[in-house]
XYZ file of C-alpha atoms in Angstrom:
542
model
C 125.605 95.579 150.742
C 127.633 97.577 153.219
C 126.742 101.024 154.485
C 129.692 102.571 152.665
C 128.579 101.146 149.326
C 125.066 102.461 149.926
C 126.516 105.957 150.444
C 128.424 105.655 147.154
C 125.231 104.674 145.369
C 123.353 107.654 146.806
C 126.224 109.871 145.708
C 125.999 108.617 142.112
C 122.238 109.064 142.076
C 122.457 112.578 143.447
C 124.999 113.622 140.831
C 122.914 111.994 138.042
C 126.000 110.659 136.325
C 123.869 108.159 134.430
C 122.188 109.712 131.330
C 118.452 110.153 131.706
C 117.642 108.621 128.318
C 119.345 105.343 129.210
C 118.177 104.182 132.641
C 117.135 100.604 131.970
C 120.224 98.953 133.442
C 123.251 100.882 134.710
C 126.388 99.572 136.321
C 128.802 101.014 138.793
C 131.912 99.510 140.238
C 132.954 100.056 143.853
C 136.193 98.586 145.209
C 136.357 95.913 142.518
C 132.744 95.010 143.193
C 130.007 95.293 140.540
C 126.774 96.903 141.727
C 123.772 96.927 139.362
C 121.457 99.901 139.706
C 117.861 99.364 138.524
C 115.919 102.419 137.408
C 112.494 102.954 135.927
C 111.945 102.518 132.169
C 110.924 106.117 131.596
C 113.891 106.741 129.296
C 112.977 103.835 127.050
C 109.425 105.068 126.774
C 110.712 108.481 125.770
C 112.899 106.877 123.126
C 109.955 104.909 121.713
C 107.793 108.010 121.628
C 110.575 109.939 119.909
C 111.043 107.299 117.202
C 107.311 106.903 116.633
C 106.792 110.658 116.469
C 109.662 111.006 113.986
C 108.196 108.289 111.753
C 104.429 108.878 111.779
C 104.654 112.414 110.378
C 106.627 111.476 107.230
C 104.452 108.357 106.843
C 101.225 110.369 106.624
C 102.843 112.902 104.290
C 104.322 110.323 101.901
C 101.140 108.233 101.918
C 99.026 111.082 100.593
C 101.746 112.074 98.114
C 101.871 108.548 96.671
C 98.075 108.307 96.656
C 97.774 111.562 94.723
C 100.366 110.343 92.203
C 98.386 107.130 91.625
C 95.166 109.116 91.180
C 96.875 111.386 88.632
C 98.104 108.298 86.812
C 94.520 107.016 86.685
C 93.295 110.337 85.284
C 96.043 110.260 82.664
C 94.962 106.783 81.542
C 91.223 107.497 81.364
C 91.154 111.198 80.475
C 89.865 110.419 76.967
C 86.889 108.528 78.384
C 86.040 111.199 80.949
C 86.472 114.331 78.839
C 83.528 115.701 76.920
C 80.911 113.643 78.788
C 79.442 116.574 80.728
C 79.911 114.760 84.055
C 78.844 116.436 87.253
C 81.411 117.245 89.901
C 79.658 114.829 92.249
C 80.082 111.930 89.809
C 83.777 112.675 89.200
C 84.385 112.998 92.955
C 82.650 109.671 93.581
C 84.746 107.992 90.898
C 88.026 109.368 92.288
C 87.041 108.437 95.847
C 86.363 104.793 94.988
C 89.520 104.490 92.912
C 91.579 106.137 95.657
C 90.334 103.432 98.049
C 91.448 100.778 95.567
C 94.928 102.382 95.433
C 95.475 102.263 99.217
C 97.020 98.734 99.404
C 99.478 99.701 96.652
C 100.334 103.149 98.040
C 100.927 102.010 101.626
C 104.126 99.921 101.063
C 105.761 102.661 98.984
C 104.835 105.287 101.591
C 106.345 103.145 104.362
C 109.581 102.669 102.423
C 109.894 106.387 101.718
C 108.997 107.377 105.302
C 111.517 104.915 106.761
C 114.283 106.258 104.532
C 113.437 109.854 105.431
C 113.175 109.190 109.176
C 116.379 107.225 109.660
C 118.171 109.335 107.073
C 117.398 112.420 109.157
C 118.449 110.665 112.370
C 121.737 109.673 110.757
C 122.348 113.043 109.122
C 121.964 114.969 112.385
C 123.996 112.392 114.393
C 121.004 111.462 116.548
C 121.323 107.827 115.534
C 125.034 107.855 116.392
C 124.238 109.334 119.818
C 121.746 106.558 120.530
C 124.205 103.876 119.439
C 126.993 105.410 121.527
C 124.678 105.167 124.553
C 124.603 101.415 124.091
C 121.269 101.100 122.288
C 121.520 98.824 119.213
C 119.674 99.495 115.995
C 117.348 96.544 116.578
C 116.178 98.137 119.816
C 115.685 101.516 118.116
C 113.437 100.120 115.381
C 111.576 97.752 117.730
C 108.519 100.018 118.267
C 108.310 100.651 114.533
C 108.387 96.917 113.827
C 105.346 96.461 116.056
C 103.729 99.409 114.297
C 104.426 97.800 110.905
C 102.900 94.522 112.054
C 99.802 96.427 113.147
C 99.650 98.306 109.807
C 100.082 95.014 107.913
C 97.116 93.502 109.753
C 95.020 96.598 109.060
C 96.084 96.486 105.409
C 94.989 92.850 105.151
C 91.549 93.562 106.590
C 91.265 96.582 104.296
C 92.173 94.457 101.244
C 89.732 91.753 102.288
C 86.709 93.879 103.232
C 86.962 97.388 101.789
C 88.901 96.773 98.566
C 86.342 94.413 96.912
C 83.536 96.908 97.543
C 85.647 99.827 96.281
C 86.661 97.916 93.142
C 83.059 96.990 92.426
C 81.811 100.539 92.845
C 84.668 102.053 90.821
C 84.420 99.603 87.916
C 80.644 99.875 87.743
C 80.724 103.679 87.691
C 83.512 103.697 85.090
C 81.464 101.292 82.962
C 78.469 103.652 83.166
C 80.647 106.611 82.186
C 82.010 104.697 79.211
C 78.483 103.981 78.019
C 77.433 107.615 78.332
C 77.566 109.457 75.042
C 79.558 112.702 74.865
C 77.745 116.004 74.872
C 76.860 117.504 71.522
C 79.637 119.799 70.416
C 79.122 121.218 66.944
C 82.343 122.296 65.304
C 82.289 124.583 62.282
C 83.118 122.921 58.981
C 82.687 119.300 60.136
C 79.814 116.808 60.252
C 78.519 115.815 63.688
C 76.822 112.432 64.197
C 76.235 112.534 67.968
C 72.435 112.575 67.577
C 71.040 109.233 66.392
C 69.604 109.444 62.887
C 71.011 112.883 62.078
C 74.173 114.227 60.491
C 74.610 117.965 61.056
C 77.087 120.413 59.566
C 77.464 124.141 60.236
C 79.639 126.436 58.148
C 80.369 128.963 60.893
C 79.542 129.446 64.563
C 79.489 132.615 66.661
C 80.988 131.721 70.091
C 79.422 134.800 71.711
C 75.772 134.277 70.722
C 75.959 130.564 69.726
C 74.438 131.493 66.373
C 74.908 128.906 63.642
C 75.218 129.956 59.968
C 74.539 127.864 56.851
C 73.213 124.740 58.533
C 72.905 121.377 56.714
C 70.831 118.660 58.412
C 70.647 115.153 56.897
C 67.797 113.039 58.274
C 68.745 109.321 58.282
C 65.984 108.064 60.552
C 64.326 106.086 57.749
C 67.622 104.466 56.671
C 67.147 105.564 53.035
C 70.398 107.443 52.627
C 70.412 111.196 51.990
C 66.723 111.269 51.048
C 65.799 114.123 53.412
C 67.939 117.265 53.676
C 67.262 120.543 55.470
C 69.188 123.739 54.776
C 68.887 126.928 56.809
C 70.605 130.264 56.488
C 70.984 130.560 60.274
C 69.649 129.086 63.480
C 70.089 128.189 67.125
C 70.230 124.917 69.026
C 69.325 124.331 72.665
C 68.437 121.464 74.966
C 65.009 121.287 76.533
C 64.535 121.923 80.246
C 64.162 118.212 81.064
C 67.198 117.396 78.854
C 65.263 114.819 76.867
C 65.142 116.608 73.510
C 67.109 118.984 71.318
C 65.346 122.026 69.844
C 66.729 123.384 66.579
C 65.270 126.779 65.588
C 66.019 127.393 61.890
C 65.568 130.594 59.834
C 65.280 131.257 56.086
C 65.744 127.846 54.583
C 64.186 124.994 52.690
C 63.970 121.208 52.878
C 64.136 118.494 50.240
C 62.527 115.072 50.642
C 62.613 112.218 48.139
C 59.227 110.538 47.806
C 58.576 106.895 47.107
C 57.674 106.476 43.467
C 54.484 104.647 42.586
C 54.809 102.165 39.720
C 52.065 102.625 37.083
C 53.428 100.225 34.492
C 55.529 102.750 32.600
C 59.175 102.013 32.090
C 60.588 105.462 32.971
C 61.146 106.796 36.491
C 60.082 110.278 37.490
C 61.996 110.560 40.801
C 59.391 112.596 42.701
C 60.456 114.843 45.572
C 59.088 117.502 47.859
C 60.491 120.966 48.520
C 59.412 123.169 51.443
C 60.476 126.760 51.927
C 60.260 128.321 55.388
C 61.203 131.497 57.177
C 61.229 129.900 60.609
C 61.031 126.261 61.581
C 61.491 124.452 64.893
C 62.787 120.888 64.774
C 62.555 118.805 67.951
C 64.832 115.762 68.128
C 64.629 113.293 71.042
C 67.908 112.611 72.860
C 68.935 109.209 74.180
C 72.166 107.964 75.695
C 73.316 111.380 76.894
C 72.327 110.844 80.523
C 74.416 108.825 82.979
C 72.455 105.605 83.468
C 73.557 103.806 86.626
C 73.660 100.032 86.538
C 73.397 97.577 89.409
C 76.429 97.107 91.600
C 76.284 93.333 91.080
C 77.317 93.673 87.439
C 80.960 92.726 88.184
C 80.389 90.611 91.292
C 81.713 87.472 89.552
C 85.108 89.085 88.976
C 87.848 87.690 91.211
C 89.037 91.170 92.206
C 85.610 91.907 93.732
C 85.577 89.022 96.213
C 86.759 88.327 99.740
C 89.045 85.573 100.981
C 86.181 83.222 101.864
C 84.485 83.695 98.512
C 87.744 83.193 96.619
C 88.491 80.013 98.564
C 85.046 78.610 97.768
C 85.307 79.546 94.083
C 88.811 78.084 93.743
C 87.640 74.791 95.229
C 84.588 74.680 92.930
C 86.627 75.562 89.842
C 89.236 72.894 90.618
C 86.513 70.261 90.958
C 84.945 71.343 87.686
C 88.342 71.268 85.981
C 89.032 67.748 87.280
C 85.656 66.538 86.022
C 86.295 68.069 82.602
C 89.675 66.344 82.391
C 88.137 62.989 83.292
C 85.307 63.413 80.794
C 87.703 64.442 78.020
C 90.005 61.515 78.753
C 87.111 59.076 78.758
C 85.751 60.472 75.507
C 89.166 60.337 73.843
C 89.904 56.759 74.916
C 86.416 55.659 73.874
C 86.096 57.376 70.492
C 89.674 57.803 69.265
C 91.597 54.793 70.654
C 91.262 51.034 70.326
C 88.780 49.732 72.878
C 87.310 46.376 73.789
C 84.941 46.394 70.817
C 87.929 46.403 68.437
C 88.900 42.980 69.761
C 85.546 41.309 69.216
C 85.848 38.880 66.349
C 82.086 38.772 65.814
C 78.869 40.015 67.290
C 78.195 36.846 69.236
C 78.218 37.683 72.985
C 79.409 34.205 73.735
C 82.812 34.983 72.249
C 83.423 37.948 74.594
C 85.154 35.871 77.265
C 87.394 34.277 74.672
C 88.324 37.702 73.293
C 89.056 38.961 76.803
C 91.469 36.107 77.338
C 93.167 37.009 74.062
C 93.420 40.695 74.939
C 97.008 40.433 76.167
C 97.963 38.645 72.966
C 96.599 41.457 70.770
C 99.242 42.382 68.155
C 98.425 45.190 65.649
C 101.206 44.079 63.284
C 99.857 40.548 63.016
C 96.348 41.884 62.669
C 97.430 44.176 59.822
C 99.303 41.353 58.062
C 96.196 39.200 58.184
C 94.212 41.734 56.159
C 93.982 41.122 52.411
C 96.326 43.347 50.360
C 93.406 45.058 48.652
C 92.052 46.346 51.986
C 95.400 47.505 53.459
C 95.376 50.810 51.584
C 91.880 51.562 52.809
C 92.865 50.649 56.377
C 95.894 52.949 56.288
C 93.808 55.849 54.955
C 91.241 55.307 57.691
C 93.992 55.146 60.345
C 95.541 58.417 59.140
C 92.118 60.098 59.215
C 91.525 58.810 62.745
C 94.919 60.154 63.852
C 94.178 63.612 62.429
C 90.757 63.621 64.036
C 92.204 62.585 67.386
C 94.943 65.229 67.115
C 92.386 67.951 66.421
C 90.333 66.783 69.374
C 93.359 66.877 71.681
C 94.371 70.336 70.443
C 90.887 71.710 71.077
C 90.668 70.152 74.532
C 94.149 71.345 75.511
C 93.317 74.945 74.588
C 89.995 74.773 76.398
C 91.548 73.274 79.539
C 94.380 75.809 79.430
C 91.827 78.629 79.447
C 90.186 76.992 82.455
C 93.545 76.867 84.224
C 94.184 80.557 83.499
C 90.756 81.394 84.877
C 91.494 79.449 88.071
C 94.885 81.131 88.384
C 93.288 84.592 88.347
C 91.353 83.628 91.487
C 94.490 82.224 93.124
C 96.432 85.383 92.214
C 93.877 87.662 93.843
C 93.759 85.357 96.875
C 97.512 85.684 97.370
C 97.548 89.418 96.619
C 95.608 90.137 99.780
C 98.515 88.692 101.768
C 101.490 89.833 99.679
C 100.458 93.495 99.702
C 100.080 93.364 103.486
C 103.428 91.646 104.070
C 105.073 94.135 101.686
C 104.539 96.849 104.322
C 106.841 95.029 106.754
C 109.341 94.062 104.037
C 109.703 97.630 102.773
C 110.209 98.903 106.295
C 113.015 96.371 106.862
C 114.636 97.765 103.710
C 114.024 101.457 104.331
C 115.009 101.700 108.017
C 118.528 100.189 107.802
C 119.154 101.749 104.392
C 118.311 105.181 105.770
C 120.663 104.574 108.697
C 123.432 103.656 106.234
C 123.084 106.473 103.695
C 122.428 109.130 106.403
C 120.607 111.444 104.006
C 117.263 112.930 104.992
C 114.840 115.128 103.124
C 112.730 114.038 100.173
C 115.251 113.918 97.301
C 117.591 110.973 97.845
C 115.021 108.841 99.749
C 112.494 109.357 96.952
C 114.943 108.145 94.288
C 115.905 105.057 96.290
C 112.263 104.323 97.151
C 111.176 104.473 93.529
C 114.079 102.189 92.565
C 113.151 99.511 95.107
C 109.441 99.865 94.351
C 110.074 99.383 90.628
C 112.136 96.272 91.380
C 109.366 94.916 93.598
C 106.685 95.756 91.042
C 108.571 94.161 88.138
C 109.226 90.966 90.095
C 105.586 90.835 91.248
C 104.225 91.448 87.753
C 106.580 88.883 86.186
C 105.659 86.299 88.792
C 101.971 87.016 88.247
C 102.326 86.456 84.494
C 104.201 83.196 85.043
C 101.512 81.994 87.445
C 98.747 82.966 85.030
C 100.402 80.927 82.261
C 100.825 78.029 84.709
C 104.610 78.014 84.277
C 105.373 78.180 88.003
C 103.392 77.408 91.124
C 101.150 80.086 92.592
C 103.160 80.400 95.793
C 106.529 80.671 94.020
C 105.341 83.316 91.573
C 103.248 85.483 93.865
C 105.669 85.455 96.805
C 108.888 85.806 94.769
C 109.169 89.563 95.336
C 108.525 89.084 99.062
C 111.245 86.563 99.857
C 113.756 88.229 97.510
C 113.375 91.684 99.041
C 113.056 90.226 102.534
C 116.546 88.759 102.116
C 117.770 92.204 101.031
C 116.141 93.765 104.092
C 117.775 91.282 106.484
C 121.146 91.876 104.841
C 120.790 95.663 105.115
C 119.700 95.366 108.754
C 122.824 93.350 109.533
C 125.047 95.879 107.739
C 123.418 98.805 109.514
C 123.799 97.105 112.900
C 127.531 96.652 112.325
C 127.970 100.245 111.072
C 128.896 99.068 107.599
C 130.127 101.569 105.016
C 128.478 99.691 102.177
C 126.796 102.853 100.844
C 129.809 105.122 101.365
C 131.320 106.097 98.027
C 134.751 106.627 99.596
C 134.925 102.912 100.315
C 134.636 102.036 96.637
C 136.980 104.849 95.610
C 139.534 103.533 98.082
C 139.200 100.062 96.566
C 139.841 101.393 93.063
C 142.836 103.413 94.335
C 144.364 100.334 95.926
C 143.770 98.359 92.744
C 145.405 101.089 90.662
C 148.417 101.267 92.997
C 148.804 97.514 92.942
C 148.716 97.374 89.136
C 151.174 100.284 88.976
C 153.648 98.501 91.252
C 153.153 95.214 89.451
C 153.450 96.443 85.859
C 155.487 99.674 85.912
C 157.764 99.407 88.912
C 158.223 95.669 88.420
C 159.437 96.161 84.833
C 161.925 98.835 85.873
C 163.457 96.505 88.439
C 163.536 93.512 86.110
C 167.095 93.094 84.621
C 165.830 91.033 81.713
C 163.537 93.919 80.764
C 166.472 96.374 80.902
C 168.624 94.142 78.644
C 165.904 94.167 76.023
């Protein structure tokens, strides 16, 4: 390089003609000569930091929004089983925490899709994306740091699904099972019978909400299983739980009790129906309570469920179940061919073992028609009846075995489904990003409104395809890979297509493009039908 060219280069550097954000490779031309200036990659690092900073904020926000929505959906589904149980705040918080952990693999892909749409929609709306493209940076280079981030998040999601999710599912399902078993707290309503306490049916006519005083109390004691043989009536009273919450104390005032007594037979024909009546001014009735406390069961209660296992455990169980299924098929086939089909013993002409070899040589010449014709006419009807009975018996056996084996296949498929889910939910993070990033660059609309609508639409499509594929796999109509990965390779194709359209600055999401197409179509039809008829002489003669 000559001294003059070096002075030109120093002049360009001093004037800082090259933009600071794009300093990876710059070119300058001097006297029809191309000189390449190499600068540090500080601008690229700033661009990566800018893109990452713009994306991580919306990602955290949308993740917690989606997680809260899923938790509210859970509460909506199980509110009837949680209400009225007198659960402590600690128990409810523990239940929501474990279920929120189980919702993380589902919430993460939707949050990534929504965050990608918001981020690149904002960049496109404020012309920041256009400025980067005009500087010579393609869209693939802009989303490159986010692609690496999505790969990292997908790996983390897989390890979360494999290690944390089984434990969270086990804890959540066990606690929910304990809550379902817990009996609701006693809530006496005026004018209705209450059967919450075992062996008692209680009715109060009125109840004072301020003092909890009960008026006109009817108590039916059914502990002896003799019907309404013991009844207590009180003018008023109070009910309270003991300090250790193991018994219910009922303090009754101004009442009486009736009890039917067992009649002793003395040989007379008539019955006297003896009973006992007690009148009291104050009586305290103590009733033991059971089933009202939250009894915690062992965490291993649901450990055999496929959703509570890791990849290694699922692989081992799938292999064991397939071997057991193969053995069952072989045993059923052997039993059917031995008991319900013609076997070697049907060919033996007599019980002499010496004739076995001769019968074996005649096996290939066995003809049922000839054998049936050789039977006397009197025995043919009996033979046909026996054959029809054997056919029905064999058909029933096959039907039973087919249903049993089909249930075994469905059980195996549930393990294979949960094995594949740990991968599909992780890969969905990357797939949704490849849809959201280019789509946001195309629509150029930020905020939370439009991206939320589009995100829900794509998530519903993904969820429907995944659920349909899962049902088909469970019924053994398609292979496990085809059904479980259908949503992945379908939406991945959509993501690649949108990335290509966004890279070429396509106007696929611009409504003016479609309006222009309809205008051109309308103009063409107008010229073809209206103007063409006016210029047609034959039309004018008519």
